[in-house]
mmCIF file of C-alpha atoms and ligand atoms in Angstrom:
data_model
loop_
_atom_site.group_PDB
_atom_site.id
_atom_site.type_symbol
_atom_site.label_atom_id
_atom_site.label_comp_id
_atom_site.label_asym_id
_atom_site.label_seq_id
_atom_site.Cartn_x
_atom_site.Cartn_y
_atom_site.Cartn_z
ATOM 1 C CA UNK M 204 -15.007 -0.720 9.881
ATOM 2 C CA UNK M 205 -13.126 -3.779 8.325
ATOM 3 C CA UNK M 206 -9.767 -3.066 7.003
ATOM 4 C CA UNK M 207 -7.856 -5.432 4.379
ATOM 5 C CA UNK M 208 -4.449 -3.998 3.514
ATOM 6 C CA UNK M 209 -3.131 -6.251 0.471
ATOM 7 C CA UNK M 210 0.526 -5.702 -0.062
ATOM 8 C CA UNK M 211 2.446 -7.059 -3.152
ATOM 9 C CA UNK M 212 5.647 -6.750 -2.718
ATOM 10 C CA UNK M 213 8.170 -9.898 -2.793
ATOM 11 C CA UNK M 214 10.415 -8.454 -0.185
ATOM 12 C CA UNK M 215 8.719 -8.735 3.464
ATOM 13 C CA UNK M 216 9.340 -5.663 6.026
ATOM 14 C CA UNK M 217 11.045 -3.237 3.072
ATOM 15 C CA UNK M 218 10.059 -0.258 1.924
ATOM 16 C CA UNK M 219 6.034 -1.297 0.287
ATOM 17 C CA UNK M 220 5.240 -3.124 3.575
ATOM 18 C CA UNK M 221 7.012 -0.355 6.416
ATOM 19 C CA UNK M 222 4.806 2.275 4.232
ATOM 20 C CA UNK M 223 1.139 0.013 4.233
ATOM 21 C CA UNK M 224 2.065 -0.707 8.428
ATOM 22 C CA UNK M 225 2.529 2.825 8.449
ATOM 23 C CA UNK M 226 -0.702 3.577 7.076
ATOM 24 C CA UNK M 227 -2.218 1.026 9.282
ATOM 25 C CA UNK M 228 -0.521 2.639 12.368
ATOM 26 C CA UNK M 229 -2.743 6.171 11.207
ATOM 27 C CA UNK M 230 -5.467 4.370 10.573
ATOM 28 C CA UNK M 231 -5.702 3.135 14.161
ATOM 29 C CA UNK M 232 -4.905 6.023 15.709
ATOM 30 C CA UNK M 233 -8.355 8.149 14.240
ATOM 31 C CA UNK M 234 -11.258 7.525 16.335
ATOM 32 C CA UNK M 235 -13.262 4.684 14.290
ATOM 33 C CA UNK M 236 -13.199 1.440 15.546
ATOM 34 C CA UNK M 237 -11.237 -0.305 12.820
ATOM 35 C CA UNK M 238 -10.589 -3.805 12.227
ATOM 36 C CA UNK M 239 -7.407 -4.645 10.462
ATOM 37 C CA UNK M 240 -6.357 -7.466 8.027
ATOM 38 C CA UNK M 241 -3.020 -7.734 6.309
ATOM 39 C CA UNK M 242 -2.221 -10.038 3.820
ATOM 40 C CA UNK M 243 0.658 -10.677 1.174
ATOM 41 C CA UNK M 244 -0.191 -11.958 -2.268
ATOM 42 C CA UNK M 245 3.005 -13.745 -2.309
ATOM 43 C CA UNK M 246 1.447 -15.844 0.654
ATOM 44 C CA UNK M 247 -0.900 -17.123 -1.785
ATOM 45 C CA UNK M 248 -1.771 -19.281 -4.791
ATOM 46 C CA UNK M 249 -2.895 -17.230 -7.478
ATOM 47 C CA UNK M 250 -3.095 -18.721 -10.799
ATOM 48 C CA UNK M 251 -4.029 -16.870 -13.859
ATOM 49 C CA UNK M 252 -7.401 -15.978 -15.388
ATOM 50 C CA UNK M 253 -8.576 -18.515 -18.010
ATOM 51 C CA UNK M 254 -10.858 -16.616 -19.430
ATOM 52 C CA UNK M 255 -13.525 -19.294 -19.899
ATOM 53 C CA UNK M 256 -16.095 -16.217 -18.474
ATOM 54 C CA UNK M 257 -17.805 -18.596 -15.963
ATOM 55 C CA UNK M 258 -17.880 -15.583 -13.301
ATOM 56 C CA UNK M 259 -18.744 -13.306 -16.119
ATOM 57 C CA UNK M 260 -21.948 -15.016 -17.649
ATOM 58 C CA UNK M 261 -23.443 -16.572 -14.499
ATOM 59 C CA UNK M 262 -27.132 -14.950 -13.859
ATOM 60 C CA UNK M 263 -27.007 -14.045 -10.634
ATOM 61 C CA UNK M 264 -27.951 -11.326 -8.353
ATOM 62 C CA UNK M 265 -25.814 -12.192 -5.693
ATOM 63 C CA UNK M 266 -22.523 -9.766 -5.104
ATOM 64 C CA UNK M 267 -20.681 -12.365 -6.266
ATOM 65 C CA UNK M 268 -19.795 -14.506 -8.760
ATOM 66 C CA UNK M 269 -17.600 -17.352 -7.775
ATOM 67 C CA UNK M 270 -14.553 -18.364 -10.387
ATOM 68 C CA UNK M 271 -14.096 -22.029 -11.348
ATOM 69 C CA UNK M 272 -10.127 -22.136 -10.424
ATOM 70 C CA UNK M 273 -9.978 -23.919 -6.889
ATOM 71 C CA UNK M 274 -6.749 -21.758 -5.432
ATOM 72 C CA UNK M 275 -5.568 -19.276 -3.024
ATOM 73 C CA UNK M 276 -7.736 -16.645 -3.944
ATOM 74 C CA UNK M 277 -10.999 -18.672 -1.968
ATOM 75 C CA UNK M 278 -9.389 -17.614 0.521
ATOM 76 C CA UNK M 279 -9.018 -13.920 -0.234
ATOM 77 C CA UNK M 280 -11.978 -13.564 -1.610
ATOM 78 C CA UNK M 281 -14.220 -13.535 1.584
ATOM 79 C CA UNK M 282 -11.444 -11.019 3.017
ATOM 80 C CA UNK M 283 -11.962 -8.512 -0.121
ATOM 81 C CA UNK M 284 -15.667 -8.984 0.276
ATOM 82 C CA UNK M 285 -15.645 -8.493 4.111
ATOM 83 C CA UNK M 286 -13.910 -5.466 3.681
ATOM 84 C CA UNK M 287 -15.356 -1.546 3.936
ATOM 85 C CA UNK M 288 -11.638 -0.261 2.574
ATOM 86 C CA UNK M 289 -8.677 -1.190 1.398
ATOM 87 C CA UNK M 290 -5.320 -0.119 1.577
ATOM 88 C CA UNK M 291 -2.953 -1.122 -1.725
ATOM 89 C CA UNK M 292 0.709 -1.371 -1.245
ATOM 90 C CA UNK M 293 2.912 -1.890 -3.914
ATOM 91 C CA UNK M 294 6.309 -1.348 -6.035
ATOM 92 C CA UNK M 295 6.558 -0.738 -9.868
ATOM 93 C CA UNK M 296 8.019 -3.266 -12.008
ATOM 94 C CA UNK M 297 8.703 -1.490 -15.352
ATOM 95 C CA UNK M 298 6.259 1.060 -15.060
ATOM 96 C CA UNK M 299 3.899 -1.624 -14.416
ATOM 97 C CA UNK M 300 2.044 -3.308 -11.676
ATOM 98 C CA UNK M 301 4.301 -6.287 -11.008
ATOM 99 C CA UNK M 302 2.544 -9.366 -12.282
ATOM 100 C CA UNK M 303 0.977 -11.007 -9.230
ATOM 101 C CA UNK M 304 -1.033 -8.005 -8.824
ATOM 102 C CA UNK M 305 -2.304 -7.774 -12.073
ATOM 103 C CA UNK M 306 -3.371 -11.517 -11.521
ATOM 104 C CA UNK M 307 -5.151 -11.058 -8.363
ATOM 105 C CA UNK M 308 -7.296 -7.563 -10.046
ATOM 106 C CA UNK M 309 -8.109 -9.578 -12.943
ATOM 107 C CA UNK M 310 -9.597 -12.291 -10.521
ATOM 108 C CA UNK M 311 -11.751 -9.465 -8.880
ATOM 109 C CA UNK M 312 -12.632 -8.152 -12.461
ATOM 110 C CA UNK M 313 -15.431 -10.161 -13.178
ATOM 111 C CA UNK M 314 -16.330 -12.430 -9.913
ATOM 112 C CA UNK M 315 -17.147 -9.214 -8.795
ATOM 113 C CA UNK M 316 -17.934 -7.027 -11.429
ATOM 114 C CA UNK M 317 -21.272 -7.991 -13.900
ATOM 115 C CA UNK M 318 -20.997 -7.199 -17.221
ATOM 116 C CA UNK M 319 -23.853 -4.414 -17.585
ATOM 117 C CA UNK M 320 -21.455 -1.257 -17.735
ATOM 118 C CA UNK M 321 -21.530 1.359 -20.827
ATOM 119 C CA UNK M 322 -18.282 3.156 -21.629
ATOM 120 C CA UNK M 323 -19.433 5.446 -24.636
ATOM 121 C CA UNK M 324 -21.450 3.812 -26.948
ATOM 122 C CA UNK M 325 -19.928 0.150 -25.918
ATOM 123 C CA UNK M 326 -22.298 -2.191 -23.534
ATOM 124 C CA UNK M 327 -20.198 -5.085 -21.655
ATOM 125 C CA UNK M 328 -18.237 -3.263 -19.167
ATOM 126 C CA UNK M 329 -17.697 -4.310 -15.309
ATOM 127 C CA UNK M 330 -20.023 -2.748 -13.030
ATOM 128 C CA UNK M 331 -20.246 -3.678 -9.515
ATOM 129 C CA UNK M 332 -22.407 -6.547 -8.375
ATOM 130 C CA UNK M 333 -22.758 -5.308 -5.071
ATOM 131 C CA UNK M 334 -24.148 -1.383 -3.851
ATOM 132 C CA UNK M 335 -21.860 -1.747 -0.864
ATOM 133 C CA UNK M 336 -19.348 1.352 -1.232
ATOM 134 C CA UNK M 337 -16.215 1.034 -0.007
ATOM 135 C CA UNK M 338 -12.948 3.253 0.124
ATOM 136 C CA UNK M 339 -9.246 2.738 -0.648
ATOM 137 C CA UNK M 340 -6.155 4.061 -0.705
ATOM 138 C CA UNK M 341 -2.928 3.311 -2.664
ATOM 139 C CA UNK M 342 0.857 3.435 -2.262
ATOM 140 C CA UNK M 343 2.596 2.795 -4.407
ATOM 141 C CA UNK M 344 6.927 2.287 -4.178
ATOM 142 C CA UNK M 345 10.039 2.462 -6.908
ATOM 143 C CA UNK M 346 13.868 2.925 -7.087
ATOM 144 C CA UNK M 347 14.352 5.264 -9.066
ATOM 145 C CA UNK M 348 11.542 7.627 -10.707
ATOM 146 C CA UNK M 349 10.914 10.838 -8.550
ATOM 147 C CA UNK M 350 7.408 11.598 -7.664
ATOM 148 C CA UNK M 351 7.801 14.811 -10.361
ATOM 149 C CA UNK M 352 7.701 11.823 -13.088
ATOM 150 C CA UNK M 353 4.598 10.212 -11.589
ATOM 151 C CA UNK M 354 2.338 11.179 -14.630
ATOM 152 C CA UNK M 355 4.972 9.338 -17.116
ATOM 153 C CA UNK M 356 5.081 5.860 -15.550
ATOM 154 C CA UNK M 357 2.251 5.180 -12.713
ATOM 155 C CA UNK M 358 -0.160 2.873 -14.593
ATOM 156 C CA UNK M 359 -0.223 1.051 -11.204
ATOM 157 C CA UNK M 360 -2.193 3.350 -9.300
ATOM 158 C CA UNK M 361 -4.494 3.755 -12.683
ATOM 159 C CA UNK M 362 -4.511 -0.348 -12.670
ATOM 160 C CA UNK M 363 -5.710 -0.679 -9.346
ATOM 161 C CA UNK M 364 -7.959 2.636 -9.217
ATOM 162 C CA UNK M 365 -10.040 1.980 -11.916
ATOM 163 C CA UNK M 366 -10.442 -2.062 -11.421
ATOM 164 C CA UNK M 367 -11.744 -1.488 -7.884
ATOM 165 C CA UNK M 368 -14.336 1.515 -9.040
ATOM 166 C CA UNK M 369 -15.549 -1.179 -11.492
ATOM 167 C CA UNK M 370 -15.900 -4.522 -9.872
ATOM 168 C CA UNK M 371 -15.509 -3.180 -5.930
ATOM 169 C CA UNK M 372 -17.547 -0.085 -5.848
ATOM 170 C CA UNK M 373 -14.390 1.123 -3.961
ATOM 171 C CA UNK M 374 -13.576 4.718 -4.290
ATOM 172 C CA UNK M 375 -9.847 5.942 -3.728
ATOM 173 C CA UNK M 376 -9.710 8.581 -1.608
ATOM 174 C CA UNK M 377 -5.796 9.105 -1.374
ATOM 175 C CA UNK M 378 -2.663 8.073 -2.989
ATOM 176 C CA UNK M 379 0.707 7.822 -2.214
ATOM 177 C CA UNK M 380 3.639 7.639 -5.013
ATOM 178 C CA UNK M 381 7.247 6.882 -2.743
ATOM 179 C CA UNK M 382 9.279 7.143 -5.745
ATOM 180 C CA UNK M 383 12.611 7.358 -6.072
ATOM 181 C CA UNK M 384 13.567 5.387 -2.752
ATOM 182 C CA UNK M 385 16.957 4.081 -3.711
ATOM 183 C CA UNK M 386 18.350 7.862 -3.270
ATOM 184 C CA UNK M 387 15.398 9.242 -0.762
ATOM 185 C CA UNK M 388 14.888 6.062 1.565
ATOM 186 C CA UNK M 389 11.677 6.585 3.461
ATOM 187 C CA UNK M 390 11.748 8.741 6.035
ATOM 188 C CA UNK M 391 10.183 11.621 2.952
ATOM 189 C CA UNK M 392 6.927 9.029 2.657
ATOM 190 C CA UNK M 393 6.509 8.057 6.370
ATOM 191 C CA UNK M 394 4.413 10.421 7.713
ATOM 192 C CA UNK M 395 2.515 10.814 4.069
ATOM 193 C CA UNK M 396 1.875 7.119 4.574
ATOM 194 C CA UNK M 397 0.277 7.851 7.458
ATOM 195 C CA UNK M 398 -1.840 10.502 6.834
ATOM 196 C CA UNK M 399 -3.231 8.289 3.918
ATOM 197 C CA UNK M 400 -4.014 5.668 6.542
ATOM 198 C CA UNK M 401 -5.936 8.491 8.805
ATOM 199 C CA UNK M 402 -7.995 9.602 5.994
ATOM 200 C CA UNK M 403 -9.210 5.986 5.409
ATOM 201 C CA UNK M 404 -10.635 6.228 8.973
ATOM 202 C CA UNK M 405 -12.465 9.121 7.731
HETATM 203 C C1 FMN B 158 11.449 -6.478 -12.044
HETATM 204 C C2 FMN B 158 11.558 -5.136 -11.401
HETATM 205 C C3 FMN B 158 11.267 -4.004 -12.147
HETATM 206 C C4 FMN B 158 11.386 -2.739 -11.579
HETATM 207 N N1 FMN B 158 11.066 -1.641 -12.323
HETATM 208 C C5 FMN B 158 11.211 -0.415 -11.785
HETATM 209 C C6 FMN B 158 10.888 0.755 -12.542
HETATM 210 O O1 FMN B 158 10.424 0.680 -13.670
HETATM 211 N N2 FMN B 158 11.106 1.952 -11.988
HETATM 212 C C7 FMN B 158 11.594 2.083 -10.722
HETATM 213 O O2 FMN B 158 11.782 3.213 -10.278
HETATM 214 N N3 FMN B 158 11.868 0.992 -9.955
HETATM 215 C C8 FMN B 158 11.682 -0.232 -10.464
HETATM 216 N N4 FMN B 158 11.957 -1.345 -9.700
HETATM 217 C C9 FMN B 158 12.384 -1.164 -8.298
HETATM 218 C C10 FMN B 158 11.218 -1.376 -7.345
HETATM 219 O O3 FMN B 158 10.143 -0.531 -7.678
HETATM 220 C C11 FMN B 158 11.660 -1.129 -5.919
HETATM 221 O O4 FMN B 158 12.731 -1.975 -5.624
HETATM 222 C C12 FMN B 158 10.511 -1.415 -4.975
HETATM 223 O O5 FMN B 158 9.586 -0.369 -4.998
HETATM 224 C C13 FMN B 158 10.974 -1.612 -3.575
HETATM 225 O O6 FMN B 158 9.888 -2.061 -2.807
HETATM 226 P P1 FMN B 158 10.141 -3.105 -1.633
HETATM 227 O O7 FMN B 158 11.169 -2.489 -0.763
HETATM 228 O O8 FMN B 158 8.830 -3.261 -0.976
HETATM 229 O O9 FMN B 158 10.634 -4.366 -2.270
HETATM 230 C C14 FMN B 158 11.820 -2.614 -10.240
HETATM 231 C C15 FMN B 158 12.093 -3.779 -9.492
HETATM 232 C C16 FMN B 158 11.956 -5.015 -10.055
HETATM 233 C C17 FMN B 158 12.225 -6.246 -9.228
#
């Protein structure tokens, strides 16, 4: 099983990246021979979506649908298609999934979602070029809002959830909200981290 953990958090070996290692480290201990991949979208050159629909309005049955912006995302892109799961790692910026996240999910949207999805009565929506399933989990960090809050503020884990049923075929299996870190540190979210990461292998 191929592994990609994608971690978007500015700050290298803090709280986001010791949880997704952590979840790596439970993830290699199951009994599946796992290959594992970690990358930082900070490493990378992602610009923003154009919106000039290229990927979107190609006809093509292949899985996917390449985008016309030459950056770092060709070289993510074979990673996130190589991959059976994925593990998400990162904070909350305002509620929100900080920026270079939302970049990188709206780059996945349509390269590898096609436009053939129905939500209600409305045609248009991403579906997944490709019938390969894959699994995911998320983990999500923050300074301040306890987990108790979650359902107020944690559009992230929606964000990424529902963008990777669409365009990845990925199902999330598990999530993990480490809020309130500034007070709690870690050490409450370790071995939840890790438990995520075995149930991945699963
Ligand atoms: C611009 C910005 C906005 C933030 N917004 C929130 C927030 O809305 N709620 C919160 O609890 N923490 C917020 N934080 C704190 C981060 O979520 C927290 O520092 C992060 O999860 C730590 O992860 P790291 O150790 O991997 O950097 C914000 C941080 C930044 C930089």
């Amino acid at each position: 099983m191929k592994v990609l953990a994608i971690v978007a958090s500015p700050r290298k070996g803090k709280s986001t990246d010791t949880l997704v290692d952590r979840a790596v480290a439970g993830l290699r201990s199951g009994d599946r021979k796992v290959k594992i991949e970690k990358v930082n979208l900070y490493d990378f050159d992602i610009q923003f979506c154009k919106n000039c629909l290229v990927c979107r309005d190609r006809e093509t049955d292949e899985d996917f649908s390449p985008c016309i912006i030459k950056d770092g995302m060709n070289e993510l892109y074979p990673k996130v298609m190589a991959a059976d799961a994925l593990i998400f790692g990162t904070p909350l910026h305002m509620g929100y999934p900080p920026g270079i996240l939302m970049t990188f999910l709206e780059r996945l949207c349509w390269t590898f979602g096609k436009p053939e999805g129905k939500v209600l009565t409305v045609y248009g929506c991403p579906v997944p070029r490709s019938s390969k399933e894959r699994s995911a989990v998320i983990i999500i960090t923050n300074g301040i809002i306890p987990p108790m809050y979650r359902r107020f503020c944690d559009d992230t884990t929606k964000a990424i959830k529902q963008t990777i049923r669409d365009s990845l075929n990925a199902r999330t299996v598990g999530s993990l909200y480490a809020g309130d870190i500034e007070n709690r540190g870690l050490d409450p979210y370790l071995e939840r981290a890790e438990n995520l990461g075995k149930k991945l292998s699963r």
